[in-house]
PDB file of C-alpha atoms and ligand atoms in Angstrom:
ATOM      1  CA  UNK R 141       1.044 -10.785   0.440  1.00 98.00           C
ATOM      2  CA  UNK R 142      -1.392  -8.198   0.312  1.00 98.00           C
ATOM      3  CA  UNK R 143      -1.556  -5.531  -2.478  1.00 98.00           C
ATOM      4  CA  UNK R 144      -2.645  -2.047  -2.008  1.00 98.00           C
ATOM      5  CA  UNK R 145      -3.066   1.000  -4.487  1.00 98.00           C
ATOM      6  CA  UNK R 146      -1.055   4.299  -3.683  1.00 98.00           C
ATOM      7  CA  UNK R 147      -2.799   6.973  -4.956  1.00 98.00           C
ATOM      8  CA  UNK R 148      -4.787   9.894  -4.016  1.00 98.00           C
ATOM      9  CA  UNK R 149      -7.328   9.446  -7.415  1.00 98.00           C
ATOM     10  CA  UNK R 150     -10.994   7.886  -6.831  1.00 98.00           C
ATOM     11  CA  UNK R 151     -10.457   6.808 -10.828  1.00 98.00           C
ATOM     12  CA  UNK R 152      -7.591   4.694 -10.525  1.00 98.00           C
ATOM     13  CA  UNK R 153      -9.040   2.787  -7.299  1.00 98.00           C
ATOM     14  CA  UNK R 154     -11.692   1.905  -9.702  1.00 98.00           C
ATOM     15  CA  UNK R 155     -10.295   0.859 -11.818  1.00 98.00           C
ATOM     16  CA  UNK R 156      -7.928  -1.747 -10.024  1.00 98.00           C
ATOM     17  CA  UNK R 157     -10.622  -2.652  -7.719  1.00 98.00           C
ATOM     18  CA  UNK R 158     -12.070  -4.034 -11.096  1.00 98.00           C
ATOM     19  CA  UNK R 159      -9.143  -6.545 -11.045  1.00 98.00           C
ATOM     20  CA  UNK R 160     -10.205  -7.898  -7.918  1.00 97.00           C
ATOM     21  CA  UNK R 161      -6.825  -8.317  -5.962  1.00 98.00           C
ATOM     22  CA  UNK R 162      -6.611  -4.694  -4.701  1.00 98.00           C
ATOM     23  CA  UNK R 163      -6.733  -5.398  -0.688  1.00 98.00           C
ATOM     24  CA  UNK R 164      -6.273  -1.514   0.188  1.00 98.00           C
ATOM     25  CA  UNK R 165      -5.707   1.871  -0.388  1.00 98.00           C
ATOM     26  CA  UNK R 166      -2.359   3.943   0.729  1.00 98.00           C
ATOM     27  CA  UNK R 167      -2.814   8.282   0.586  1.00 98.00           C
ATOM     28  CA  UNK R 168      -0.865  10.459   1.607  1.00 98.00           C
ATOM     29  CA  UNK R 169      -0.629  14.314   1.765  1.00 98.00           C
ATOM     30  CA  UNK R 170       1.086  15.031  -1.967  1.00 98.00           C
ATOM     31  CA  UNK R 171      -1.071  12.380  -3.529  1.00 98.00           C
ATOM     32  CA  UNK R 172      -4.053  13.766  -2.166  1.00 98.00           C
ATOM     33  CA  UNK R 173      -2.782  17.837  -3.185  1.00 98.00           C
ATOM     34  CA  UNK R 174      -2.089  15.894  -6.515  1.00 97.00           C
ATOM     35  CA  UNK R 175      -5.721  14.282  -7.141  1.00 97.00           C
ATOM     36  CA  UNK R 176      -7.115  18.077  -6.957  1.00 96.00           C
ATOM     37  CA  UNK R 177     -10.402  17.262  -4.842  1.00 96.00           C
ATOM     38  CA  UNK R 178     -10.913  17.793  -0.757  1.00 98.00           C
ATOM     39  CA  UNK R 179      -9.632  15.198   1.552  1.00 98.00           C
ATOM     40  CA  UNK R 180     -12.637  14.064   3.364  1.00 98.00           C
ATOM     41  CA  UNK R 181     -14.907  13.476   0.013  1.00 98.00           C
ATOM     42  CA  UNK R 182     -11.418  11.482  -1.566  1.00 98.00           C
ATOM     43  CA  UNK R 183     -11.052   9.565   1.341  1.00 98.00           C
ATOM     44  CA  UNK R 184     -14.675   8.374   1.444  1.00 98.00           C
ATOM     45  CA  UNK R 185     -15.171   7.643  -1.663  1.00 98.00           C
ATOM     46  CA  UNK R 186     -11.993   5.445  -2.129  1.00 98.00           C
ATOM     47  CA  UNK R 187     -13.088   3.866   0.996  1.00 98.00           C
ATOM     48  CA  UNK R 188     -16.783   3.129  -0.480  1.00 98.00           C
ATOM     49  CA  UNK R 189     -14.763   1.512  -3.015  1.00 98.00           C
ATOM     50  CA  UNK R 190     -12.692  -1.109  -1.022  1.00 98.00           C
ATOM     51  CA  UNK R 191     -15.404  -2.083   1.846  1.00 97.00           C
ATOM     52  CA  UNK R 192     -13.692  -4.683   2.761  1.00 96.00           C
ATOM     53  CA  UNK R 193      -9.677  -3.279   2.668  1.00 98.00           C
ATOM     54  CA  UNK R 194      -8.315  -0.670   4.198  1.00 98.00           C
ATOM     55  CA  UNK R 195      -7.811   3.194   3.489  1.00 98.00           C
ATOM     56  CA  UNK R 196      -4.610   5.050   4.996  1.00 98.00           C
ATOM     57  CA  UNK R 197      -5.443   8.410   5.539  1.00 98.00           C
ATOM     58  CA  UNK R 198      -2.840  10.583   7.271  1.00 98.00           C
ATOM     59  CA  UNK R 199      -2.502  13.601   9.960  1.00 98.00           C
ATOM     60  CA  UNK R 200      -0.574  16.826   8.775  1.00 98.00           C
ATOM     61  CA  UNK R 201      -0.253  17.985  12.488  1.00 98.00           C
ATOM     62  CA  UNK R 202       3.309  17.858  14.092  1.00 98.00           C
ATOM     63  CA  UNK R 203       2.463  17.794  17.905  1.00 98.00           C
ATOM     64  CA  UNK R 204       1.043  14.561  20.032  1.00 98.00           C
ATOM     65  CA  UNK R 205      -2.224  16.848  20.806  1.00 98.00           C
ATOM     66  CA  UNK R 206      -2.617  17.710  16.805  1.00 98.00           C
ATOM     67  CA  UNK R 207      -2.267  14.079  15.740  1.00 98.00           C
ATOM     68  CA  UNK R 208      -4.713  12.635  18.110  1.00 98.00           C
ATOM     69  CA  UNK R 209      -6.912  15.586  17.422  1.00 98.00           C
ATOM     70  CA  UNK R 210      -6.841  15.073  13.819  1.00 98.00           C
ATOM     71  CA  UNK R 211      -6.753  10.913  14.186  1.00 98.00           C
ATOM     72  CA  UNK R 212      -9.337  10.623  16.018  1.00 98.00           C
ATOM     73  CA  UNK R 213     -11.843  12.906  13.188  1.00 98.00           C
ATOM     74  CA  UNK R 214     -10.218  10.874  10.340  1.00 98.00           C
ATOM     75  CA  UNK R 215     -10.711   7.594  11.851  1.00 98.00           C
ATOM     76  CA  UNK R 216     -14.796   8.335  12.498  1.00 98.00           C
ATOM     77  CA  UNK R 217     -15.003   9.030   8.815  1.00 98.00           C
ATOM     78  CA  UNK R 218     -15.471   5.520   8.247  1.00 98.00           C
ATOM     79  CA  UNK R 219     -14.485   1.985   9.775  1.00 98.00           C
ATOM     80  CA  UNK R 220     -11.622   0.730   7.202  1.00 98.00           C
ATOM     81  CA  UNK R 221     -10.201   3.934   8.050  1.00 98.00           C
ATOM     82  CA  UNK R 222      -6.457   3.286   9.254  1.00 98.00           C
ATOM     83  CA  UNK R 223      -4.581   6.638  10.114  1.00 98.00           C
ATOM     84  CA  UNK R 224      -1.194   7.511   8.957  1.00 98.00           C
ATOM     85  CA  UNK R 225       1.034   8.752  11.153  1.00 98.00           C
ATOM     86  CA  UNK R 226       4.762  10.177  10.697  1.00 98.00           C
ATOM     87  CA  UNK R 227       7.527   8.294  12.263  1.00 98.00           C
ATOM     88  CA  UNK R 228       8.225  11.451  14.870  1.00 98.00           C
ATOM     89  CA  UNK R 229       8.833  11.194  18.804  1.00 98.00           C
ATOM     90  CA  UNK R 230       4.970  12.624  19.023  1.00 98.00           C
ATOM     91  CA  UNK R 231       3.610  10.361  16.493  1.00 98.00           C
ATOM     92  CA  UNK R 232       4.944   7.682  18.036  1.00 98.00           C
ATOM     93  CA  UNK R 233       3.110   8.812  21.184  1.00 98.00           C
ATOM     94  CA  UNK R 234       0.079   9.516  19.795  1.00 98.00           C
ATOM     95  CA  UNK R 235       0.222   6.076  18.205  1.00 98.00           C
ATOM     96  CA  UNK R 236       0.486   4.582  21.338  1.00 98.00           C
ATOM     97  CA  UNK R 237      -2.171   6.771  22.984  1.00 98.00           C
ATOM     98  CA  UNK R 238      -4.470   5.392  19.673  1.00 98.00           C
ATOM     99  CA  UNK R 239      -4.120   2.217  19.343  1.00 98.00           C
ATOM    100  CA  UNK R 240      -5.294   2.056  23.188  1.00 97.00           C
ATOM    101  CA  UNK R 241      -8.586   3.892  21.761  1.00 98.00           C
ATOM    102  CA  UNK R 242      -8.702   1.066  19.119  1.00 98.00           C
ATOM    103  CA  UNK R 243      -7.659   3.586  16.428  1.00 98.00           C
ATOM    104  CA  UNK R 244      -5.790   1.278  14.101  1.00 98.00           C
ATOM    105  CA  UNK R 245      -2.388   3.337  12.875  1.00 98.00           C
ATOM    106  CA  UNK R 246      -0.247   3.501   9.416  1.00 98.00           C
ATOM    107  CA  UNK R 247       3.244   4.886  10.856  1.00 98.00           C
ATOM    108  CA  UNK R 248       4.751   6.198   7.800  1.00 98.00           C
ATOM    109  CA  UNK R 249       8.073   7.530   6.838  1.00 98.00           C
ATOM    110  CA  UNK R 250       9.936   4.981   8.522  1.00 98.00           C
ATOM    111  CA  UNK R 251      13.200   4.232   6.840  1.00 98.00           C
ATOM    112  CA  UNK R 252      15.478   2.197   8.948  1.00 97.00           C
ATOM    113  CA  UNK R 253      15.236  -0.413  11.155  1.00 98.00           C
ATOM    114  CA  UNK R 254      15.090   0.813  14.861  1.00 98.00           C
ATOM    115  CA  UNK R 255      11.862   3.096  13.214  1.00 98.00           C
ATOM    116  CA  UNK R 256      10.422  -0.278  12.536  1.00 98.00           C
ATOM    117  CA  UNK R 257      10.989  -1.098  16.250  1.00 98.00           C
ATOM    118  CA  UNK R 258       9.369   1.832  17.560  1.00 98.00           C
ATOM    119  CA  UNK R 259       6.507   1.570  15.439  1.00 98.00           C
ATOM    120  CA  UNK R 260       5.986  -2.170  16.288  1.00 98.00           C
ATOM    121  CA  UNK R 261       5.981  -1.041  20.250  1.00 98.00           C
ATOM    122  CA  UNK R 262       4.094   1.523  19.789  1.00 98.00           C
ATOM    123  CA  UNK R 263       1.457  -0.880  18.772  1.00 98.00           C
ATOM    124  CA  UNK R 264       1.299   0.122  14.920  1.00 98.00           C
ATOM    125  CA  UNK R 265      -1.052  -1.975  12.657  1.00 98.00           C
ATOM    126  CA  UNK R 266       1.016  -1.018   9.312  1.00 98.00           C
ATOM    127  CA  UNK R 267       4.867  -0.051   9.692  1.00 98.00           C
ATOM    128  CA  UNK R 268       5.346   1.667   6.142  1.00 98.00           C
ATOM    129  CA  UNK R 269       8.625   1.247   5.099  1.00 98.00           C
ATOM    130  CA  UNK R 270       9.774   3.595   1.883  1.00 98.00           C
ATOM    131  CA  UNK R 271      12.088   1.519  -0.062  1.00 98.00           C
ATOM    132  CA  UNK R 272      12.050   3.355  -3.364  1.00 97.00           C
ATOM    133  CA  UNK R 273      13.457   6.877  -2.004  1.00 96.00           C
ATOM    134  CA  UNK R 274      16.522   4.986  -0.128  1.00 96.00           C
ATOM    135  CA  UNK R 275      16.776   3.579  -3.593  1.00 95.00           C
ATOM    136  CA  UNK R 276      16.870   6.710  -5.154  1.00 94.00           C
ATOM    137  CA  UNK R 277      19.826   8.271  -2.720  1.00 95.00           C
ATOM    138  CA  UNK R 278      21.821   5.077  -3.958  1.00 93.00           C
ATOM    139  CA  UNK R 279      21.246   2.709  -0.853  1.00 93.00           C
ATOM    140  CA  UNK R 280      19.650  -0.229  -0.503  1.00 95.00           C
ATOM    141  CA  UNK R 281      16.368   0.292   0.615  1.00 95.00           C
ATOM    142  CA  UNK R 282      14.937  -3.533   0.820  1.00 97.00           C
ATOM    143  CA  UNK R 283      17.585  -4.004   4.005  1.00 97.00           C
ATOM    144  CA  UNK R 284      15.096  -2.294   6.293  1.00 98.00           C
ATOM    145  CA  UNK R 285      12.425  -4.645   4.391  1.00 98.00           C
ATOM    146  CA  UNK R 286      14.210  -7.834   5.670  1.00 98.00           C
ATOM    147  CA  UNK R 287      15.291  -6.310   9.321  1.00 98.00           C
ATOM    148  CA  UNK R 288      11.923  -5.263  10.197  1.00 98.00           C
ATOM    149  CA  UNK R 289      10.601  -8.656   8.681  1.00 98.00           C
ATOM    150  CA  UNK R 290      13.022 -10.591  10.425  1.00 98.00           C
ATOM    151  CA  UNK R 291      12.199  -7.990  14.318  1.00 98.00           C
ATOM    152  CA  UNK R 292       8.547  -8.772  13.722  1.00 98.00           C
ATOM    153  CA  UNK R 293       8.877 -12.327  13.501  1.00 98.00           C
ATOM    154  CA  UNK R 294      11.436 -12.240  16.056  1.00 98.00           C
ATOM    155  CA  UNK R 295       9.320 -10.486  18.920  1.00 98.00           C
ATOM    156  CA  UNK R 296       5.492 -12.307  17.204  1.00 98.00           C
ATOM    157  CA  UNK R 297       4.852  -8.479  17.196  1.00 98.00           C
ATOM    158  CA  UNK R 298       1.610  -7.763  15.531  1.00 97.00           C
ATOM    159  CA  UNK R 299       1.869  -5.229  13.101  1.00 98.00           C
ATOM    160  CA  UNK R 300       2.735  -5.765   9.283  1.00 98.00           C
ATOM    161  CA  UNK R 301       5.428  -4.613   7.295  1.00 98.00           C
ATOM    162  CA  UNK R 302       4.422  -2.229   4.268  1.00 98.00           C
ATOM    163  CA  UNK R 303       6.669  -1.781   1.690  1.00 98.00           C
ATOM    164  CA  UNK R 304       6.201   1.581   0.245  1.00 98.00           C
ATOM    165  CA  UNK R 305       7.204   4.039  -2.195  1.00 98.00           C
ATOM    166  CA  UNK R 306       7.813   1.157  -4.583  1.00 98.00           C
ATOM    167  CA  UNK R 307       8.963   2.457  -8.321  1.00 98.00           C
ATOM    168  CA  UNK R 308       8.987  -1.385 -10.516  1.00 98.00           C
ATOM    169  CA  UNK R 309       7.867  -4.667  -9.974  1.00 98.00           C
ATOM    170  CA  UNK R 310      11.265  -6.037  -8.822  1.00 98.00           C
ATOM    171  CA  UNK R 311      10.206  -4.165  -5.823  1.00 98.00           C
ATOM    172  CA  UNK R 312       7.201  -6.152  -5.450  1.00 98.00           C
ATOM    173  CA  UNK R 313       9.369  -9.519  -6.145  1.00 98.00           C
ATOM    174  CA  UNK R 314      11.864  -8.683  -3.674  1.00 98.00           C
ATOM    175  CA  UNK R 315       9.304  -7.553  -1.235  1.00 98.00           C
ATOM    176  CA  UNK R 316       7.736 -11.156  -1.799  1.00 98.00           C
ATOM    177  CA  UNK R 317      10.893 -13.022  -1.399  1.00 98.00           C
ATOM    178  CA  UNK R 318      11.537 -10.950   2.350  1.00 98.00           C
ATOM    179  CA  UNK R 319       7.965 -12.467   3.181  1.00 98.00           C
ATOM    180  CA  UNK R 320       6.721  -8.565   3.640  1.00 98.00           C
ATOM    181  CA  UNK R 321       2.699  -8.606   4.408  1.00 98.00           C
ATOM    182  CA  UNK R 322       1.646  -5.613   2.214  1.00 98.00           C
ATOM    183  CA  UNK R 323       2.838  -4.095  -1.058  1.00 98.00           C
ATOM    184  CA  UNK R 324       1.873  -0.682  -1.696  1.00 98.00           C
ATOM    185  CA  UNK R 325       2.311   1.068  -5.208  1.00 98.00           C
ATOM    186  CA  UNK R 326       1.085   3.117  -7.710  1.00 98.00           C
ATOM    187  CA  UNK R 327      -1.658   2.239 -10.440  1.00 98.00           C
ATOM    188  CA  UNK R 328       0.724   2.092 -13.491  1.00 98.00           C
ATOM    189  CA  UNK R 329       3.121  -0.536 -11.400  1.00 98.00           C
ATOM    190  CA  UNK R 330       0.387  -2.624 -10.240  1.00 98.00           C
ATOM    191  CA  UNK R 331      -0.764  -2.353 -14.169  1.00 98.00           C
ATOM    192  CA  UNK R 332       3.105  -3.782 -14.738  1.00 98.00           C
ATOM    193  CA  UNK R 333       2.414  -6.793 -12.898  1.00 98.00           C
ATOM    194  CA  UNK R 334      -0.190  -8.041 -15.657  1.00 98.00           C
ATOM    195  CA  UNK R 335       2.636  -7.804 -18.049  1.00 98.00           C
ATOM    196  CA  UNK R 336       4.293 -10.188 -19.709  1.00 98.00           C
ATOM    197  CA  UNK R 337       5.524 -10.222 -23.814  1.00 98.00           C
ATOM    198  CA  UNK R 338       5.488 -14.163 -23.708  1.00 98.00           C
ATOM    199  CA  UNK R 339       1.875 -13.952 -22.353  1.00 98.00           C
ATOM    200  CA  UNK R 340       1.352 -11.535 -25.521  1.00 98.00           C
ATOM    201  CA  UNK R 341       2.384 -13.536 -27.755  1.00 98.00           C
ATOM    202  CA  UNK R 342       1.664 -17.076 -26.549  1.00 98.00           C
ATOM    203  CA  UNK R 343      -2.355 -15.788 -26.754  1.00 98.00           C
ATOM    204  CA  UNK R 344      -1.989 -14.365 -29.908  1.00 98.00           C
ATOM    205  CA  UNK R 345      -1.070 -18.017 -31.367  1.00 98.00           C
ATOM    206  CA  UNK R 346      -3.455 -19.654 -29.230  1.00 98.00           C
ATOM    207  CA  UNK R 347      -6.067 -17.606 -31.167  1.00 98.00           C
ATOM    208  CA  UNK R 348      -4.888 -17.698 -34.906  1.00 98.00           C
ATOM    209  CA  UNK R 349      -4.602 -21.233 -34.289  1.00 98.00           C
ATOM    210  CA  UNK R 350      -8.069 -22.085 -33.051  1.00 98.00           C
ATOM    211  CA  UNK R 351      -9.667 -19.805 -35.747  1.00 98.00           C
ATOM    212  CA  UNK R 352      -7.516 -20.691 -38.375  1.00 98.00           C
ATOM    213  CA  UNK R 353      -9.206 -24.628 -37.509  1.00 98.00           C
ATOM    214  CA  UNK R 354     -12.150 -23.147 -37.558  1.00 98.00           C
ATOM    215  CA  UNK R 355     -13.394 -24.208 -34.054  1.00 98.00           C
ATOM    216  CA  UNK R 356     -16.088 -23.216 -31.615  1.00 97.00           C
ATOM    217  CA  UNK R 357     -16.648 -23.906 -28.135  1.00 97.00           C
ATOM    218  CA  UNK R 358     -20.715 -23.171 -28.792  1.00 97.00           C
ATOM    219  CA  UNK R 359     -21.611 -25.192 -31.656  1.00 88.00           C
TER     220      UNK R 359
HETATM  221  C1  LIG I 632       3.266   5.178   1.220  1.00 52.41           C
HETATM  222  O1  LIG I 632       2.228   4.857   1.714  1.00 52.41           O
HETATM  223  C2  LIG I 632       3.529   6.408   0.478  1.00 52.41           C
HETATM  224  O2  LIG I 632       2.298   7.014   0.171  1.00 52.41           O
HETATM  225  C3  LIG I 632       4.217   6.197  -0.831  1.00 52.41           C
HETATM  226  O3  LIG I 632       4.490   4.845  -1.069  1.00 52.41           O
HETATM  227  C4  LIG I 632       5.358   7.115  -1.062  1.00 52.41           C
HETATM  228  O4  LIG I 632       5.929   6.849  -2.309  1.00 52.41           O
HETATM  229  P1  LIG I 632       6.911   7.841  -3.083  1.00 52.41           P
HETATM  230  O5  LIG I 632       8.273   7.698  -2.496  1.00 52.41           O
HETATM  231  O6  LIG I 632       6.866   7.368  -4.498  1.00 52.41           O
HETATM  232  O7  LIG I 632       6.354   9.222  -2.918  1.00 52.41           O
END
C-alpha cells in the first residue's frame, strides 16, 4: 500500500520524506489557504521534494471548460503533477476529456460507491475516497473503501483507491485489511504509525542492559 502525506506545508513533506516511505503528496484547496504561501511555488516545491511520487494538486473551477482550463496549467507545472478534480457531473467530464490528453486525474470528494464507479469510467488514476468525514456524521465510512475495492477488482479497472481524510491509524489498518492502494493522511498520523510504548520500552532495556555490561560493538 502506498503512503502519501496530506498537507499543504513544504516543512512537513520534508520532513517525512526523511523517513523514506512517503510515496506522494495529497493538497487540496483549505490545506493550501492553511500553509499561507501561493499555490504554484507550494506545489513545486513539494513536488521537488518527492521526484519520484506524486503531487495532487486540485482545480477550484466548477464548469467542464474551467477545469480543463485550469488542469491543463497545473498539470505543465511539473510531470508528477496529478490533478484533483471534484466528483461533479463536469468534473467527471473533464476527467474524461483529460485523461484522453494523458493528464493523469485525482477525483476527489467521492463518498459512496457509484462515485467510485464514475470515477473509475471516467478513466481516473486516483479515486479519493473520504472516509474520516462519513466517520464524523456517524456512518461508516470504510464501506465505500471495500465497495470500490471490491468494483475495481471486479471490472480490472485501472485506477486506485485512495483512502482519504483519514483521522488515526486504525484508518490506515483497516484501509490495509480492504487491500486499498494508497493511504493518504496528515503528518502527525503518519508520525502515529512509528509509535509504539512496547517499542519504547523494549529499547530502553536493550540499552541499560548492554551498557550496564559494559559492551562495545567498536572495540
Ligand atoms: C484528500 O486528499 C483530502 O485532502 C483530505 O484527505 C481531506 O481530509 P479532511 O477530511 O481531514 O479534510
Amino acid at each position: 500500500m502506498k503512503l502519501f502525506l496530506d498537507t499543504g506545508k513544504v516543512e512537513e513533506v520534508r520532513r517525512a520524506v526523511e523517513w523514506g516511505i512517503v510515496d506522494g503528496v495529497t493538497t487540496n484547496p483549505s490545506l493550501i489557504a492553511q500553509a499561507g504561501r501561493g499555490f504554484k511555488e507550494t506545489v513545486l516545491e513539494i513536488c521537488s521534494l518527492v521526484p519520484h511520487g506524486t503531487v495532487s494538486a486540485e482545480v477550484v473551477g466548477t464548469s467542464v471548460d474551467e477545469i480543463l482550463r485550469e488542469a491543463r496549467e497545473i498539470a505543465s507545472w511539473a510531470p508528477n503533477i496529478v490533478v484533483k478534480i471534484p466528483m461533479t457531473p463536469a468534473g467527471v467530464a473533464a476527467t474524461r476529456q483529460l485523461t484522453r490528453e494523458g493528464i493523469r486525474v485525482n477525483m476527489t470528494l467521492v463518498f459512496s460507491p457509484t462515485q467510485a464507479l464514475l470515477a473509475a469510467k471516467a478513466g481516473a488514476t486516483y479515486i479519493s475516497v473520504f472516509v474520516g468525514r462519513v466517520d464524523d456524521v456517524s456512518s461508516e465510512g470504510m464501506r465505500t473503501i471495500e465497495d470500490a475495492v471490491r468494483m475495481v477488482q471486479n471490472y480490472g479497472f485501472t485506477s486506485e483507491v485512495l483512502v482519504a481524510s483519514i483521522r488515526h491509524p486504525m484508518h490506515v489498518v483497516e484501509a490495509m485489511r480492504l487491500g486499498a492502494h494508497i493511504a493518504t493522511m496528515p503528518f502527525k498520523v503518519m508520525e502515529q504509525l512509528f509509535q509504539h510504548p512496547l517499542t519504547d520500552i523494549g529499547l530502553q532495556r536493550f540499552l541499560d542492559d548492554w551498557h550496564k555490561a559494559g559492551l562495545k560493538i567498536f572495540e
